[in-house]
Amino acid sequence: MQAGKPILYSYFRSSCSWRVRIALALKGIDYETMPIHLTKDGGQQFSEEFQALNPMKQVPALKIDGVTIGQSLAIIEYLEETRPTPPLLPQDPKKRASVRMISDLIAAGIQPLQNLSVLKEVGQENQLPWAQKAIISGFDALERILQSTAGKYCVGDQVSMADLCLAPQVANAERFKVDLTPYPTISRINKTLLALEAFWVSHPCQQPDTPAELRA
Amino acid sequence: MQAGKPILYSYFRSSCSWRVRIALALKGIDYETMPIHLTKDGGQQFSEEFQALNPMKQVPALKIDGVTIGQSLAIIEYLEETRPTPPLLPQDPKKRASVRMISDLIAAGIQPLQNLSVLKEVGQENQLPWAQKAIISGFDALERILQSTAGKYCVGDQVSMADLCLAPQVANAERFKVDLTPYPTISRINKTLLALEAFWVSHPCQQPDTPAELRA
């Protein structure tokens, strides 16, 4: 059961998959990517085979140590507990709370409202304003919070789980043409993060399933 | 800064507030409730005073140990790290991953799609089907997952953070008239949970801000 490399079920553009790819890269965990295309074949996440693996019909899912874990933050916390170096959570409980609060703000407060399945529901012509509103509302709060927690990164000067959520969410904001001018702290941290190798090798523009025309 | 009881900014009906109230009750933490009415006065969470405390303009927020924490799961993880007895996470990392996966499924995958602010966006006549669809889609996955993780409770026979998410989400499902017949495991666990004192004292029907006509 323990044998073999971890397998990450991933979609190149999925911001939640990217969070986990960054964690794997930072912690130096060698893994295989199993691409799940979220729109091809009516959505490969809906296949019986994939549902048996992850009933949530979502990516990412990580097969590791004989189990399959879904939900990006649950995966990252598991990696943190079983492969603690380098740490993605600070030692101090109050700082850990800040990291988790920022992570949840993005993972529960922004991303779910602008993901593919919800945008399908709101209708083609409403998709852009709907996604923009969700992101702007979340970023207004995030910018204010970061002003009191951030150092070089979201919480102090160590990369944390919060940063793993931030960069992919900023990429979504850019995709949905959100004006980032009102968010200088978010923008500054994002730029610093994208210069790190772990954020770059995990980037949507260079995954095994990235279409040729989108590759960097 | 450390003096005084913790203050929970809460709304009786908020399922996310209820999660934290259960944690506080289980851990025997004495606290004061500061009610934030989510619809009165155009929503008290939008006041400048509350925004200064919680820029996310949401409940719950917990003022404790000299800091204010938002996001229910971040609050619960903080309580777990600073007041570990009784534990709300198992010892085994794989079981902890199951608890967090189920918690995130509800907290990021269901609740955000059927909360008050989103339902306002979808328009009066669409609210019920929209909320039902989000809950049914999530419960379909949850029922399947619980069939492999559950004992007496969501993960084995110990109450965990996952249960703190489950009972409030079932209450939302009932409020939105979701047929629970297809979810025997969810229903069984919920019934077992509601018999526990900590779930009962924290119940929406008996909070300081519960309107008289809704009190139990």
Short mmCIF file of C-alpha atoms in Angstrom, two decimals, chain A residues 20-208:
data_model
loop_
_atom_site.label_atom_id
_atom_site.label_comp_id
_atom_site.label_asym_id
_atom_site.label_seq_id
_atom_site.Cartn_x
_atom_site.Cartn_y
_atom_site.Cartn_z
CA VAL A 20 -1.09 21.40 -3.65
CA ARG A 21 1.50 21.40 -6.44
CA ILE A 22 3.31 24.24 -4.64
CA ALA A 23 3.28 22.30 -1.35
CA LEU A 24 4.69 19.22 -3.05
CA ALA A 25 7.39 21.29 -4.74
CA LEU A 26 8.36 23.16 -1.56
CA LYS A 27 8.61 19.95 0.41
CA GLY A 28 10.56 18.24 -2.37
CA ILE A 29 8.05 15.39 -2.71
CA ASP A 30 8.43 13.50 -5.97
CA TYR A 31 5.02 12.66 -7.50
CA GLU A 32 3.23 11.71 -10.67
CA THR A 33 0.53 13.86 -12.21
CA MET A 34 -2.69 12.23 -13.39
CA PRO A 35 -4.44 14.92 -15.43
CA ILE A 36 -8.21 15.21 -15.01
CA HIS A 37 -9.60 17.50 -17.68
CA LEU A 38 -12.48 19.48 -16.17
CA THR A 39 -14.22 20.28 -19.45
CA LYS A 40 -13.20 17.56 -21.95
CA ASP A 41 -15.56 14.55 -22.32
CA GLY A 42 -18.19 16.55 -20.38
CA GLY A 43 -15.73 16.76 -17.47
CA GLN A 44 -13.49 13.80 -16.66
CA GLN A 45 -14.08 14.40 -12.94
CA PHE A 46 -17.59 13.03 -13.46
CA SER A 47 -16.41 9.59 -14.67
CA GLU A 48 -17.39 6.63 -12.48
CA GLU A 49 -13.74 5.74 -12.16
CA PHE A 50 -12.79 9.13 -10.76
CA GLN A 51 -15.85 9.38 -8.54
CA ALA A 52 -14.90 6.10 -6.90
CA LEU A 53 -11.61 7.74 -6.03
CA ASN A 54 -13.01 11.13 -5.06
CA PRO A 55 -16.80 11.33 -4.57
CA MET A 56 -16.51 15.13 -4.52
CA LYS A 57 -15.82 14.99 -8.27
CA GLN A 58 -13.19 17.66 -7.89
CA VAL A 59 -9.48 18.08 -8.26
CA PRO A 60 -7.09 17.98 -6.55
CA ALA A 61 -6.97 14.56 -4.97
CA LEU A 62 -3.72 13.05 -3.74
CA LYS A 63 -3.09 9.32 -3.51
CA ILE A 64 -0.37 8.98 -0.91
CA ASP A 65 0.68 6.53 1.84
CA GLY A 66 -2.12 4.15 0.84
CA VAL A 67 -4.96 6.68 1.09
CA THR A 68 -6.60 9.19 -1.22
CA ILE A 69 -7.21 12.66 0.19
CA GLY A 70 -9.42 15.34 -1.35
CA GLN A 71 -9.75 19.05 -0.52
CA SER A 72 -6.57 21.05 -1.04
CA LEU A 73 -6.17 22.37 2.50
CA ALA A 74 -6.73 18.93 4.03
CA ILE A 75 -4.03 17.60 1.70
CA ILE A 76 -1.61 20.38 2.65
CA GLU A 77 -2.22 19.87 6.39
CA TYR A 78 -1.57 16.13 5.91
CA LEU A 79 1.68 16.82 4.08
CA GLU A 80 2.64 19.24 6.85
CA GLU A 81 2.03 16.63 9.54
CA THR A 82 3.80 13.79 7.76
CA ARG A 83 6.56 15.72 5.94
CA PRO A 84 7.15 18.72 8.21
CA THR A 85 10.21 20.16 6.44
CA PRO A 86 10.16 22.93 5.37
CA PRO A 87 7.19 23.99 7.49
CA LEU A 88 4.13 25.58 5.86
CA LEU A 89 2.71 26.66 9.20
CA PRO A 90 4.55 28.81 11.77
CA GLN A 91 5.22 27.50 15.31
CA ASP A 92 3.21 30.14 17.18
CA PRO A 93 -0.50 29.21 17.51
CA LYS A 94 -1.65 32.80 16.90
CA LYS A 95 0.36 32.99 13.70
CA ARG A 96 -0.91 29.56 12.69
CA ALA A 97 -4.43 30.94 13.22
CA SER A 98 -3.62 33.87 10.91
CA VAL A 99 -2.34 31.48 8.24
CA ARG A 100 -5.43 29.31 8.47
CA MET A 101 -7.78 32.30 8.54
CA ILE A 102 -6.26 33.71 5.35
CA SER A 103 -6.25 30.26 3.73
CA ASP A 104 -9.92 29.72 4.59
CA LEU A 105 -10.85 33.22 3.48
CA ILE A 106 -9.58 32.27 0.02
CA ALA A 107 -10.49 28.56 -0.01
CA ALA A 108 -13.98 28.91 1.47
CA GLY A 109 -14.75 32.60 0.95
CA ILE A 110 -13.59 33.33 -2.60
CA GLN A 111 -12.67 30.34 -4.73
CA PRO A 112 -15.91 28.32 -4.32
CA LEU A 113 -17.93 31.29 -5.57
CA GLN A 114 -15.99 31.66 -8.79
CA ASN A 115 -15.21 28.08 -9.69
CA LEU A 116 -16.26 26.38 -12.86
CA SER A 117 -19.34 24.56 -11.52
CA VAL A 118 -20.84 27.71 -10.01
CA LEU A 119 -20.14 29.83 -13.08
CA LYS A 120 -22.01 27.26 -15.16
CA GLU A 121 -25.05 27.87 -12.95
CA VAL A 122 -25.11 31.66 -13.27
CA GLY A 123 -25.27 31.69 -17.06
CA GLN A 124 -22.77 32.76 -19.70
CA GLU A 125 -23.42 36.50 -19.67
CA ASN A 126 -23.28 36.77 -15.86
CA GLN A 127 -20.07 34.82 -15.36
CA LEU A 128 -17.56 37.65 -15.51
CA PRO A 129 -19.37 40.12 -13.19
CA TRP A 130 -20.28 37.28 -10.79
CA ALA A 131 -16.66 36.09 -10.52
CA GLN A 132 -15.34 39.65 -10.25
CA LYS A 133 -17.74 40.50 -7.43
CA ALA A 134 -16.72 37.42 -5.43
CA ILE A 135 -13.02 38.12 -5.88
CA ILE A 136 -13.28 41.86 -5.17
CA SER A 137 -15.29 41.30 -2.01
CA GLY A 138 -12.75 38.76 -0.78
CA PHE A 139 -9.71 40.79 -1.79
CA ASP A 140 -11.08 43.89 0.00
CA ALA A 141 -11.01 41.87 3.22
CA LEU A 142 -7.75 40.13 2.41
CA GLU A 143 -5.86 43.35 1.68
CA ARG A 144 -6.96 44.77 5.03
CA ILE A 145 -5.96 41.62 6.92
CA LEU A 146 -2.59 41.35 5.19
CA GLN A 147 -1.75 44.90 6.23
CA SER A 148 -1.49 43.61 9.79
CA THR A 149 -0.12 40.09 9.22
CA ALA A 150 2.25 40.36 6.27
CA GLY A 151 5.99 40.62 6.21
CA LYS A 152 7.68 39.48 3.05
CA TYR A 153 4.86 36.94 2.68
CA CYS A 154 1.24 36.67 3.90
CA VAL A 155 2.17 36.02 7.52
CA GLY A 156 5.60 37.28 8.44
CA ASP A 157 8.68 36.37 6.45
CA GLN A 158 8.11 32.63 6.00
CA VAL A 159 6.20 31.09 3.11
CA SER A 160 3.07 29.46 4.54
CA MET A 161 -0.11 27.70 3.46
CA ALA A 162 -1.67 31.16 3.10
CA ASP A 163 0.77 31.98 0.32
CA LEU A 164 -0.07 28.70 -1.40
CA CYS A 165 -3.65 29.98 -1.58
CA LEU A 166 -2.78 33.56 -2.49
CA ALA A 167 -0.82 33.17 -5.72
CA PRO A 168 -3.34 30.86 -7.42
CA GLN A 169 -6.21 33.15 -6.40
CA VAL A 170 -4.42 36.17 -7.87
CA ALA A 171 -4.00 34.21 -11.10
CA ASN A 172 -7.77 33.63 -11.11
CA ALA A 173 -8.32 37.35 -10.47
CA GLU A 174 -6.16 38.17 -13.49
CA ARG A 175 -8.03 35.65 -15.61
CA PHE A 176 -11.31 37.33 -14.65
CA LYS A 177 -9.81 40.79 -15.38
CA VAL A 178 -10.05 42.11 -11.81
CA ASP A 179 -8.27 45.45 -11.39
CA LEU A 180 -5.56 44.78 -8.81
CA THR A 181 -4.62 48.44 -8.26
CA PRO A 182 -6.57 48.64 -4.95
CA TYR A 183 -4.57 45.69 -3.58
CA PRO A 184 -0.92 46.74 -3.27
CA THR A 185 -0.10 44.26 -0.50
CA ILE A 186 -1.67 41.32 -2.32
CA SER A 187 0.13 42.34 -5.52
CA ARG A 188 3.49 42.78 -3.83
CA ILE A 189 3.35 39.40 -2.08
CA ASN A 190 2.17 37.67 -5.26
CA LYS A 191 5.09 39.08 -7.22
CA THR A 192 7.54 37.92 -4.55
CA LEU A 193 5.98 34.44 -4.53
CA LEU A 194 6.09 34.00 -8.30
CA ALA A 195 9.84 34.50 -8.19
CA LEU A 196 10.22 31.35 -6.07
CA GLU A 197 11.07 28.16 -7.92
CA ALA A 198 8.35 26.09 -6.20
CA PHE A 199 5.65 28.49 -7.40
CA TRP A 200 7.06 28.49 -10.87
CA VAL A 201 7.53 24.73 -11.49
CA SER A 202 3.96 24.21 -10.24
CA HIS A 203 2.53 27.02 -12.39
CA PRO A 204 -0.47 26.27 -14.66
CA CYS A 205 1.59 27.25 -17.70
CA GLN A 206 3.96 24.32 -17.38
CA GLN A 207 2.07 21.25 -16.29
CA PRO A 208 1.97 17.93 -18.17
#
